PDB file of C-alpha atoms and ligand atoms in Angstrom:
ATOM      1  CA  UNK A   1     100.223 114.385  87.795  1.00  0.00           C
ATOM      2  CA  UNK A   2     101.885 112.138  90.417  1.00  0.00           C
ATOM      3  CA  UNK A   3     105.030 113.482  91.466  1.00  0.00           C
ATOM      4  CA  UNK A   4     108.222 111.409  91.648  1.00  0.00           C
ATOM      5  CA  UNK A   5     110.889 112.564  93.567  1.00  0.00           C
ATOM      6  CA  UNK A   6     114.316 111.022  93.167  1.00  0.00           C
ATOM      7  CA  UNK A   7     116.377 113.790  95.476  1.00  0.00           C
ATOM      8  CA  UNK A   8     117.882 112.259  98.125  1.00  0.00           C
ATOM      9  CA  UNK A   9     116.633 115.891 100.012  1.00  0.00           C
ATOM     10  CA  UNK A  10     112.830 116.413  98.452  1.00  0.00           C
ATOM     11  CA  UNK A  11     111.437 118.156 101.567  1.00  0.00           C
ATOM     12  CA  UNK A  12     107.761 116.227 101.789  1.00  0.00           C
ATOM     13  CA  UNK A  13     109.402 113.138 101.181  1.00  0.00           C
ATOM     14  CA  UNK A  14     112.136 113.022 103.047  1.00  0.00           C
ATOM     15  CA  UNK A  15     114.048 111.484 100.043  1.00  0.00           C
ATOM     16  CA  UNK A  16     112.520 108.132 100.434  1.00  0.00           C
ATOM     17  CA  UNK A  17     111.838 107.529  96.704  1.00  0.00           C
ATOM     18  CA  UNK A  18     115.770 107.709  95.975  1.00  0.00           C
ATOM     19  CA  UNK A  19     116.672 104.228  95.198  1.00  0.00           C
ATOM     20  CA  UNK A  20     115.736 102.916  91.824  1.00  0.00           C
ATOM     21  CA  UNK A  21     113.355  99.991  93.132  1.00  0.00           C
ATOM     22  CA  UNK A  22     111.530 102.482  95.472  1.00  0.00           C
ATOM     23  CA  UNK A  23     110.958 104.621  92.462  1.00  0.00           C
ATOM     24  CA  UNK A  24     109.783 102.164  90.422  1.00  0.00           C
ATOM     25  CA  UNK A  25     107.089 100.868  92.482  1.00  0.00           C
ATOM     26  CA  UNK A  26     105.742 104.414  94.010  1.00  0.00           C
ATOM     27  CA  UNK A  27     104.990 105.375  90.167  1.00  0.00           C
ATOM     28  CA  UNK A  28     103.514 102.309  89.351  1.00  0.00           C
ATOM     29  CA  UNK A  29     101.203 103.150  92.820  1.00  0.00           C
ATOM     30  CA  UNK A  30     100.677 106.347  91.612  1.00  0.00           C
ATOM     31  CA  UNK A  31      98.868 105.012  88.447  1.00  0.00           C
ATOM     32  CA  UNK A  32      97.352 102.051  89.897  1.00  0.00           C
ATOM     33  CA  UNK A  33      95.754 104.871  92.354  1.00  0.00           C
ATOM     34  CA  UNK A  34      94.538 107.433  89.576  1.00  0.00           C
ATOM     35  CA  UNK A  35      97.970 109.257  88.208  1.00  0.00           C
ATOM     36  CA  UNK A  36      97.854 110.531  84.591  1.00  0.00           C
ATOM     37  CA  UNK A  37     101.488 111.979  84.554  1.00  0.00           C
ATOM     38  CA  UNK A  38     104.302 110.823  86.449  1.00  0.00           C
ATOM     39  CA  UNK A  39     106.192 114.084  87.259  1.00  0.00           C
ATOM     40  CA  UNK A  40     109.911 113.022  88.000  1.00  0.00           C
ATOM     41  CA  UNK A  41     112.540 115.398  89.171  1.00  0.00           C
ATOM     42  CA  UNK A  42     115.834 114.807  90.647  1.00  0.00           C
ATOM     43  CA  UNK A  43     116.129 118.366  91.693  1.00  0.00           C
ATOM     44  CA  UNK A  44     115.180 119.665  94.956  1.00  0.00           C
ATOM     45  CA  UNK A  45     113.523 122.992  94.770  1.00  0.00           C
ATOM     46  CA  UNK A  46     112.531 122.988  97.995  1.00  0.00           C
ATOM     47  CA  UNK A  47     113.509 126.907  99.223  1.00  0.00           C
ATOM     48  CA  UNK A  48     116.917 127.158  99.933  1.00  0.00           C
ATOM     49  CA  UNK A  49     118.049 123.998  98.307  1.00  0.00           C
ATOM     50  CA  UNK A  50     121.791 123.828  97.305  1.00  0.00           C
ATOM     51  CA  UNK A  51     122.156 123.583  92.998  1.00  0.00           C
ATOM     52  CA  UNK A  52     122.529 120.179  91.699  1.00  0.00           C
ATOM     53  CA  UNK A  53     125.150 119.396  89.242  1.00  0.00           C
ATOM     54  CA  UNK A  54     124.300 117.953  85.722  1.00  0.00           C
ATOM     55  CA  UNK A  55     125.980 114.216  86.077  1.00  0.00           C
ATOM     56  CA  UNK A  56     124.073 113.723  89.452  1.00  0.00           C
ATOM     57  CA  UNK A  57     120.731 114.936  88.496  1.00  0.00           C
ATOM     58  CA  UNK A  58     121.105 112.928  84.983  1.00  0.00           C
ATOM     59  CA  UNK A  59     122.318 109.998  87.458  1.00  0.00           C
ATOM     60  CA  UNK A  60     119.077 110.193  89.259  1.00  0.00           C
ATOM     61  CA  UNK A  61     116.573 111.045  86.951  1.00  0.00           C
ATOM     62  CA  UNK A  62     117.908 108.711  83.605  1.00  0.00           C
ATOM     63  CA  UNK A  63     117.641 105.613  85.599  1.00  0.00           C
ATOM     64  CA  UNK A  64     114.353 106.061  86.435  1.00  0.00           C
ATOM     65  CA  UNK A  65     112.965 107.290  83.220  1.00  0.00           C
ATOM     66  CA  UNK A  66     114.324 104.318  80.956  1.00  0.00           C
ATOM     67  CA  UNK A  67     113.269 101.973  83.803  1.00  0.00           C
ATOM     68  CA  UNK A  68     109.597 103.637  83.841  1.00  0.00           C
ATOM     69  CA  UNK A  69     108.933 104.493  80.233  1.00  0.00           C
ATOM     70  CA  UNK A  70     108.487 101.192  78.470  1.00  0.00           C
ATOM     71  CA  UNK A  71     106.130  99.789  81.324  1.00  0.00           C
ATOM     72  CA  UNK A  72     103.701 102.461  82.412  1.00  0.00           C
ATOM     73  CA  UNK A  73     100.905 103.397  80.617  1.00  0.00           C
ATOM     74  CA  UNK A  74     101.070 106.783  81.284  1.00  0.00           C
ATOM     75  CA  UNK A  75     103.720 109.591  80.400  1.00  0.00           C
ATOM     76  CA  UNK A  76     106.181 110.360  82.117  1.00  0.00           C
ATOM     77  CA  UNK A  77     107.317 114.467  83.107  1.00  0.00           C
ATOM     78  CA  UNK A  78     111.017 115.504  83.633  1.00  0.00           C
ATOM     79  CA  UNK A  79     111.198 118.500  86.181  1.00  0.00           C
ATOM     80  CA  UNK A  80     114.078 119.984  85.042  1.00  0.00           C
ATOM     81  CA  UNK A  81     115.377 123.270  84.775  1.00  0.00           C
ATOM     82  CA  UNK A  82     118.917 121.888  82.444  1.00  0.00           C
ATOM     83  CA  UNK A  83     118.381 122.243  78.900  1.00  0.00           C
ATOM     84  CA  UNK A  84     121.095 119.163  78.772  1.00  0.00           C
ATOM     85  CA  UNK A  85     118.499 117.338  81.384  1.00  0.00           C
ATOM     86  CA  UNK A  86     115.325 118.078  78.799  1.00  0.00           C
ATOM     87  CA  UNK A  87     117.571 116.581  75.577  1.00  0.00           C
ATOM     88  CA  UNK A  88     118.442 113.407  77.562  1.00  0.00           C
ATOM     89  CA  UNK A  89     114.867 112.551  79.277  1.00  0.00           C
ATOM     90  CA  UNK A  90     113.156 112.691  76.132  1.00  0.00           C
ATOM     91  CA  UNK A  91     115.866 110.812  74.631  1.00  0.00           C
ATOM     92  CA  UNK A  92     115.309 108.086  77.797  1.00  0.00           C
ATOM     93  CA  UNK A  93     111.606 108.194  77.174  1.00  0.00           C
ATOM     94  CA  UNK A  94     109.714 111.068  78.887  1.00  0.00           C
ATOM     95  CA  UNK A  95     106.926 112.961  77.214  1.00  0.00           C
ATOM     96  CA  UNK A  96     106.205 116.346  78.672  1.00  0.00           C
ATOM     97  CA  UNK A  97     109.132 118.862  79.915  1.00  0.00           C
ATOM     98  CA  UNK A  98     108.182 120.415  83.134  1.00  0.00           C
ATOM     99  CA  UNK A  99     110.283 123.305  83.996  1.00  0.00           C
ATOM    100  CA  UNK A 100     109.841 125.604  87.072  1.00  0.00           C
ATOM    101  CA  UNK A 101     112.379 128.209  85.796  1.00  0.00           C
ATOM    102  CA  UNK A 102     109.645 128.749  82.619  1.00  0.00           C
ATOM    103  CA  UNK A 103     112.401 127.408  79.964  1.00  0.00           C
ATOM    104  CA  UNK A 104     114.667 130.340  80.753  1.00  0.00           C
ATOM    105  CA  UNK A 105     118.089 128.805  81.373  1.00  0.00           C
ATOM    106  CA  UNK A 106     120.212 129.428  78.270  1.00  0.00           C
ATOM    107  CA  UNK A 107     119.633 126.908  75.678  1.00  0.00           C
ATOM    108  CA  UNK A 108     116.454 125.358  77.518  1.00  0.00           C
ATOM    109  CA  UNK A 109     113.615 126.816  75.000  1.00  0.00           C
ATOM    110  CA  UNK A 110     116.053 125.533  71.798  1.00  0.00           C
ATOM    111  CA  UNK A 111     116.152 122.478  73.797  1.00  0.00           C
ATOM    112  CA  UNK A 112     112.540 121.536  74.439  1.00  0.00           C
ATOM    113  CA  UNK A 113     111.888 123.101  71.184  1.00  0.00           C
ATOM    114  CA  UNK A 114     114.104 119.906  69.640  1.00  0.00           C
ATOM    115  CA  UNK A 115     112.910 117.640  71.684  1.00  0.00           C
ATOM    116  CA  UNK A 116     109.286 118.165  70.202  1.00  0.00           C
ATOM    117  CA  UNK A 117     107.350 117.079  73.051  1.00  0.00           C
ATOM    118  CA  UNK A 118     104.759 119.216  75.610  1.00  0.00           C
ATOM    119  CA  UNK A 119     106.306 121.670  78.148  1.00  0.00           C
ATOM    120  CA  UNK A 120     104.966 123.154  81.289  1.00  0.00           C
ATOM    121  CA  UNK A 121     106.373 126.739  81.591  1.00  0.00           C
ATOM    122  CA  UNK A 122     106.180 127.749  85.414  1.00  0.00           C
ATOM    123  CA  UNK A 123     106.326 131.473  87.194  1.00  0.00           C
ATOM    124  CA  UNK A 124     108.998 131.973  89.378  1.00  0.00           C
ATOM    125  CA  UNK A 125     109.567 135.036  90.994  1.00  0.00           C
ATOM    126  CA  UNK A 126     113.585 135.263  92.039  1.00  0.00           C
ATOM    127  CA  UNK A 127     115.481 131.522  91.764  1.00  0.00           C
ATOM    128  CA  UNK A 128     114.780 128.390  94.729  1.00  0.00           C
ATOM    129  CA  UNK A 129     117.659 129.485  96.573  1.00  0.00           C
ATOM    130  CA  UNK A 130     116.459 133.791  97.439  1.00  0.00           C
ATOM    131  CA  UNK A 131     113.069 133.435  96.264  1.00  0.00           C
ATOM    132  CA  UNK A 132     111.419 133.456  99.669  1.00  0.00           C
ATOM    133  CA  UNK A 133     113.269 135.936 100.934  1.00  0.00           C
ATOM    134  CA  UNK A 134     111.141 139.300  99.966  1.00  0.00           C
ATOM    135  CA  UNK A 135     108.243 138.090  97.481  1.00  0.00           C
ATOM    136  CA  UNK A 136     106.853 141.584  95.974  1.00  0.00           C
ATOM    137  CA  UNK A 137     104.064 142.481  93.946  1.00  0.00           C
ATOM    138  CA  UNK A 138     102.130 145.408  93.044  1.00  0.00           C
ATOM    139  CA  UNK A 139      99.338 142.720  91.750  1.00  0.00           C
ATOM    140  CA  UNK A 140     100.321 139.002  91.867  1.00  0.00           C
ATOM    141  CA  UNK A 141      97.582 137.689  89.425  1.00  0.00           C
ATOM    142  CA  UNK A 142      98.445 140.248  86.415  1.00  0.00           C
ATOM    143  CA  UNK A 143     102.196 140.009  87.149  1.00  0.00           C
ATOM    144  CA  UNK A 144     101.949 136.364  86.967  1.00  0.00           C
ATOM    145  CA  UNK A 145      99.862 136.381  84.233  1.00  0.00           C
ATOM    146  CA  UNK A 146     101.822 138.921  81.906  1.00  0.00           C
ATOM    147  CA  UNK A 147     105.152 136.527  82.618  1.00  0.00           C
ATOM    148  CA  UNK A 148     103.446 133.575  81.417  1.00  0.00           C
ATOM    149  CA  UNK A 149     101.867 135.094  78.567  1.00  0.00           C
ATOM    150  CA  UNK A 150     105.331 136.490  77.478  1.00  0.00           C
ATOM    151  CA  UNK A 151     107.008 132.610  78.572  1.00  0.00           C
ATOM    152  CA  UNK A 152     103.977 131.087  75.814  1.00  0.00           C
ATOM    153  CA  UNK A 153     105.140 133.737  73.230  1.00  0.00           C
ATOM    154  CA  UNK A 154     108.492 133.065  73.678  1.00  0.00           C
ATOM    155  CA  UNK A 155     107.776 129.167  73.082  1.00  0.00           C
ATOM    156  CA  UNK A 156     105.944 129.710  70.251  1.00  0.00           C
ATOM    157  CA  UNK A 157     108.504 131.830  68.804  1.00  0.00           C
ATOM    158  CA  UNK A 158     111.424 128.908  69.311  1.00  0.00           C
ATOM    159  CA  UNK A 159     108.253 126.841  67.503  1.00  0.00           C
ATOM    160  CA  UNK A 160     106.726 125.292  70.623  1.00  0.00           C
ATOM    161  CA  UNK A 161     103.585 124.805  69.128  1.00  0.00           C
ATOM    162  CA  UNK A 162     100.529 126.596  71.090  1.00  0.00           C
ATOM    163  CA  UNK A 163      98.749 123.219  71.641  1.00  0.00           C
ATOM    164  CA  UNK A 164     102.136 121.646  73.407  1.00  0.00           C
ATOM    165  CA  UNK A 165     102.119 124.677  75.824  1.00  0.00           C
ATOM    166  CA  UNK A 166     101.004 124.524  79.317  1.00  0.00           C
ATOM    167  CA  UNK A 167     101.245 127.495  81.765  1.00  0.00           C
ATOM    168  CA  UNK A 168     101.638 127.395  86.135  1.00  0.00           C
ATOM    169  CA  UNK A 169     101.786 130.089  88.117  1.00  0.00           C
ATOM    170  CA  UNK A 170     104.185 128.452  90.746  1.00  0.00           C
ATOM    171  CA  UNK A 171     102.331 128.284  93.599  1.00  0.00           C
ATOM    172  CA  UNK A 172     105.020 128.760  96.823  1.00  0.00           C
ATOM    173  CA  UNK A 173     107.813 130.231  94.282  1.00  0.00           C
ATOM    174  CA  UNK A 174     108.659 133.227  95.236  1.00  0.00           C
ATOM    175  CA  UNK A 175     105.214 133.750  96.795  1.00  0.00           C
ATOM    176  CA  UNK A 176     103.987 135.084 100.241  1.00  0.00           C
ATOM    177  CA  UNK A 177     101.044 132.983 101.846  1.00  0.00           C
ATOM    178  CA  UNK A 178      99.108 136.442 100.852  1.00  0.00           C
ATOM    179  CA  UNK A 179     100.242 135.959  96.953  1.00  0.00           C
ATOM    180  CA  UNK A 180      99.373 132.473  97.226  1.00  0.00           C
ATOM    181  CA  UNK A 181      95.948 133.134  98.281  1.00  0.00           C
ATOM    182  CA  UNK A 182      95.243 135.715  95.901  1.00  0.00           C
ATOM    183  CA  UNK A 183      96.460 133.436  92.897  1.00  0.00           C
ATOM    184  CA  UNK A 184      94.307 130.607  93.540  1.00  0.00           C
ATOM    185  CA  UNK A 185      91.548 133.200  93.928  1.00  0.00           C
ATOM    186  CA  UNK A 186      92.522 134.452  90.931  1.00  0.00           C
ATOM    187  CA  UNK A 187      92.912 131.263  88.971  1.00  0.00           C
ATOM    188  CA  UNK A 188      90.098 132.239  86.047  1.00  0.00           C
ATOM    189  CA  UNK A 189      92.002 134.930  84.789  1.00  0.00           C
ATOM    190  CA  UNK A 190      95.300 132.920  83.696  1.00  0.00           C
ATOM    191  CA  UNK A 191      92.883 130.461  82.697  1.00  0.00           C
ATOM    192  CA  UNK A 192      91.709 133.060  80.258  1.00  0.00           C
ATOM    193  CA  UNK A 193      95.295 133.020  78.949  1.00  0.00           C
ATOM    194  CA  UNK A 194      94.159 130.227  76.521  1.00  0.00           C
ATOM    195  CA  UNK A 195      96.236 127.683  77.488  1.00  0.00           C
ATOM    196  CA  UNK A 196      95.566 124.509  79.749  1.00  0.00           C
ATOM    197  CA  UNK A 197      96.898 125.279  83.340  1.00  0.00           C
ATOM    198  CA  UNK A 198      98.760 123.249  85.442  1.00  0.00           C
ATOM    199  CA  UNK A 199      98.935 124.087  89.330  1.00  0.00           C
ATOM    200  CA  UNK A 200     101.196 122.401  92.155  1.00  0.00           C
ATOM    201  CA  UNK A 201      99.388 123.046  95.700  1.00  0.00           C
ATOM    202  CA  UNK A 202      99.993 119.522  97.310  1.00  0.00           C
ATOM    203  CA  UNK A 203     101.198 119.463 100.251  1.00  0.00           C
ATOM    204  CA  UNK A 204     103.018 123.077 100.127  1.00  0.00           C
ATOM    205  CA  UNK A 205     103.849 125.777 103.051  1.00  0.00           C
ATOM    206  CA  UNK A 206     100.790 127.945 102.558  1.00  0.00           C
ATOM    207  CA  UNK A 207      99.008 125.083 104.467  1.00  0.00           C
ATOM    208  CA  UNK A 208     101.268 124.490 106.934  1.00  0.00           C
ATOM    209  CA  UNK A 209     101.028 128.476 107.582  1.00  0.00           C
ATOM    210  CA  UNK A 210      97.720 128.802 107.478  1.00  0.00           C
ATOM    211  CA  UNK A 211      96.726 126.005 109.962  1.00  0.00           C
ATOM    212  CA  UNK A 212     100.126 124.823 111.693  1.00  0.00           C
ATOM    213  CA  UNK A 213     100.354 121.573 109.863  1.00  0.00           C
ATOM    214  CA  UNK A 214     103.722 119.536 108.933  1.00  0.00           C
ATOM    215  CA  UNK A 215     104.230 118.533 105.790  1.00  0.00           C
ATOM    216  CA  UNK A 216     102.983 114.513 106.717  1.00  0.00           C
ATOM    217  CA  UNK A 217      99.201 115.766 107.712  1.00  0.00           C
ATOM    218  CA  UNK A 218      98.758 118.525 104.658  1.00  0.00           C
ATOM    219  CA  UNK A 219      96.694 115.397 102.328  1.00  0.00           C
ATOM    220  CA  UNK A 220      93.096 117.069 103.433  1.00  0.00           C
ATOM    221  CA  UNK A 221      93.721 120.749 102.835  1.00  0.00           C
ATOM    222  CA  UNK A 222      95.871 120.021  99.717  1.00  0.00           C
ATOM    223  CA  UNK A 223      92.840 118.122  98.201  1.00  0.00           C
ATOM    224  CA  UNK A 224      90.662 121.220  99.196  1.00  0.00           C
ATOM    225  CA  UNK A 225      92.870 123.412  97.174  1.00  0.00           C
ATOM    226  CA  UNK A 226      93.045 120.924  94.280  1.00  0.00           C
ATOM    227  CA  UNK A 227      89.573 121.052  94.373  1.00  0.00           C
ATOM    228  CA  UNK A 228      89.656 124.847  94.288  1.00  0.00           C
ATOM    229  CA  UNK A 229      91.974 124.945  91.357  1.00  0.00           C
ATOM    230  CA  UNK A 230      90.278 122.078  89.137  1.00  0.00           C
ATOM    231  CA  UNK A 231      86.659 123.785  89.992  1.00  0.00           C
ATOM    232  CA  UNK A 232      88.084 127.120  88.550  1.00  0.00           C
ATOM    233  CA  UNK A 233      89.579 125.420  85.434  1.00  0.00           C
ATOM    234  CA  UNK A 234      93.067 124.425  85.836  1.00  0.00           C
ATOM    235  CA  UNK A 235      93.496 121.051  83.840  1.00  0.00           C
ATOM    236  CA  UNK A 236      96.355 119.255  85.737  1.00  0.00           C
ATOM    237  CA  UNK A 237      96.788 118.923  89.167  1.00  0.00           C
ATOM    238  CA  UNK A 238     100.728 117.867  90.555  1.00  0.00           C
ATOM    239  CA  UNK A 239      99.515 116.039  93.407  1.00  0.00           C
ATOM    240  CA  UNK A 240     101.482 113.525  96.119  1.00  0.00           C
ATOM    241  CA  UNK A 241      98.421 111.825  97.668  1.00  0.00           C
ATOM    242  CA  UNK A 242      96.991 110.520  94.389  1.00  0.00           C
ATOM    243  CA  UNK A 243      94.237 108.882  95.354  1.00  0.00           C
ATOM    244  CA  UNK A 244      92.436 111.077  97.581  1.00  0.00           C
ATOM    245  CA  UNK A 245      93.208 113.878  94.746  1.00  0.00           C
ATOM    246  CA  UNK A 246      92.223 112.012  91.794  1.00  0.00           C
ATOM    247  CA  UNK A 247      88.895 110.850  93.799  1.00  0.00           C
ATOM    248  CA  UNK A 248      88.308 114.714  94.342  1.00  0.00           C
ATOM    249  CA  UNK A 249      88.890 116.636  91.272  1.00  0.00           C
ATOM    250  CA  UNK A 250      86.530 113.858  89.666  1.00  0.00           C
ATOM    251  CA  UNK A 251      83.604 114.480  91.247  1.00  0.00           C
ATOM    252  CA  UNK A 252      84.923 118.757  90.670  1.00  0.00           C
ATOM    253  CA  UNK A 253      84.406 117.400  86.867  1.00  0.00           C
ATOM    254  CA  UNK A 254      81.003 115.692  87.586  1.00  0.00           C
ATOM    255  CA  UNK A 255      79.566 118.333  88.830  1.00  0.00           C
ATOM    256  CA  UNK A 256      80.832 120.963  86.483  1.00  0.00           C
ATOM    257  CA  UNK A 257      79.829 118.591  83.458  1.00  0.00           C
ATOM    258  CA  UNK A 258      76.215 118.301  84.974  1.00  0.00           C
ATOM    259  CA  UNK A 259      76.168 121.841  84.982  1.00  0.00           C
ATOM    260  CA  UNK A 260      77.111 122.187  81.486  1.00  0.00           C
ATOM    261  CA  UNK A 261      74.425 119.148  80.208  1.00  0.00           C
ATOM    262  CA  UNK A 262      71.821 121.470  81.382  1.00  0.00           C
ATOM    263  CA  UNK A 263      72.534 124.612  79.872  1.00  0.00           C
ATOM    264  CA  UNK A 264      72.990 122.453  76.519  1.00  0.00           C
TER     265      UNK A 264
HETATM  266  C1  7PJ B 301     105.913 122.519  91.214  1.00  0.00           C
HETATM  267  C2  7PJ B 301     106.659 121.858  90.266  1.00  0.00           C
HETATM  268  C3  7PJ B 301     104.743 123.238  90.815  1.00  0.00           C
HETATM  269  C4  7PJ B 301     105.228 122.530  88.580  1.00  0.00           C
HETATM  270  C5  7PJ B 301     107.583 121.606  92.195  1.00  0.00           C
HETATM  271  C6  7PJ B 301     106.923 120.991  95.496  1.00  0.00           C
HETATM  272  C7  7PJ B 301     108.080 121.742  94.964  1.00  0.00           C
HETATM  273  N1  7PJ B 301     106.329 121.847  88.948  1.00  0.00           N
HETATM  274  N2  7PJ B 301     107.714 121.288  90.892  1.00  0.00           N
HETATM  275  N3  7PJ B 301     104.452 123.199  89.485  1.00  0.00           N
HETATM  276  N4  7PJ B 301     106.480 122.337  92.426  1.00  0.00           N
HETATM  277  N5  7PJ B 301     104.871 122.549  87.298  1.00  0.00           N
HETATM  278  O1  7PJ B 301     106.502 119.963  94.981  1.00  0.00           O
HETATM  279  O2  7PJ B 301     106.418 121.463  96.545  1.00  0.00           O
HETATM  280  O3  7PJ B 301     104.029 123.885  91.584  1.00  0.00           O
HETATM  281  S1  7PJ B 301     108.722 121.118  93.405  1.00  0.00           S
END
């Protein structure tokens, strides 16, 4: 999943994708280079980042989706955390609803629901703005685990079918560098869950904590930890350096599909 950031303030960016042209052209590199997904979002959620109101993140994010759809052959993701946001995407063209607020917003799990396409449910521990301030667990991969299993229930109760559902435990939200650590460690047990995982590691502020790199020279150790994540069974990778990533997690599949040709 290649991710598409149309925020003028997208931290590992630096807002360059903003103008429609730019936009267009980065997704279309983004496929041309391996993408499966193109992931956009016209909301920072950067820590700390201000809210965004509706008519300017629909006035970022519509443009680019109706541009996009009928041209790439791939789908296209709406991070969004606005139920109104999720209505009008689909509407425009998109085909999975990525949300890292895990389609808790009043009205957002009646709104994917209607919009009958895939959804990514994300944990979150606090909202973008606090949620770095005091991350606290007693056990990060069974907390994180028991909130996405109730998030899947909760889909499936507003009639998400189980085979649209994918699950994320929100790597960097709400998370210490500790938690982090422990939930990519962790990774088989929410893939135990049942449901296909998605995980965002690319270029995020565990790696620039745990060796001193800015966000511009993170491509190598966020391909490691793709790697990681893909090798312990996570099905979709959110990625920014596309081709090094997709290069990666394919020979991660190569290997584990050799492995399973000879126990068959
Ligand atoms: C994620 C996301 C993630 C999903 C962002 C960033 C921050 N969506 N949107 N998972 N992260 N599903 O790219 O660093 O980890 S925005």
């Amino acid at each position: 999943m290649g991710v598409l950031n149309v925020t003028p303030d997208s931290f590992s960016d630096g807002g360059r994708f903003n103008r429609l042209d730019a936009a267009i052209e980065h997704a279309r590199e983004m496929v041309a280079e391996g993408a499966a997904i193109i992931d956009v979002g016209g909301e920072s959620t950067r820590p700390g980042a201000p809210d965004v109101p509706l008519d300017e993140e629909l006035g970022r994010v519509i443009p680019v989706i109706e541009a996009l759809a009928p041209e790439l052959p791939v789908p296209i993701s709406i991070d969004t955390q606005k139920p109104e946001v999720m209505t009008a995407a689909v509407a425009a063209g998109a085909g999975l609803i990525n949300d890292v607020n895990g389609l808790r917003a009043p009205g957002a799990l009646a709104a994917a629901a209607a919009a009958g396409v895939p959804v990514c449910v994300m944990h979150m521990q606090g909202n973008p703005r606090t949620m770095q301030a005091a991350p606290d667990y007693a056990d990060v991969v069974a907390e994180v685990g028991a909130f996405l299993a109730e998030r899947a229930r909760a889909c499936e109760e507003a009639g998400i079918p189980a085979g649209r559902i994918l699950l994320d435990p929100g790597f960097g939200f709400g998370k210490t560098v500790e938690h982090n650590v422990l939930l990519l460690h962790g990774l088989g047990e929410l893939v135990g869950l049942g449901y296909p995982l998605l995980v965002g590691l690319s270029r995020k502020s565990m790696i620039g904590a745990l060796l001193g790199l800015e966000v511009d020279q993170r491509t190598q150790a966020s391909v490691a930890l793709a790697v990681i994540a893909a090798w312990q069974g996570a099905k979709l990778v959110r990625a920014h350096d596309i081709r090094a990533t997709a290069d990666a997690i394919a020979m991660a599949g190569a290997v584990s599909g050799a492995e399973f040709k000879i126990r068959e």
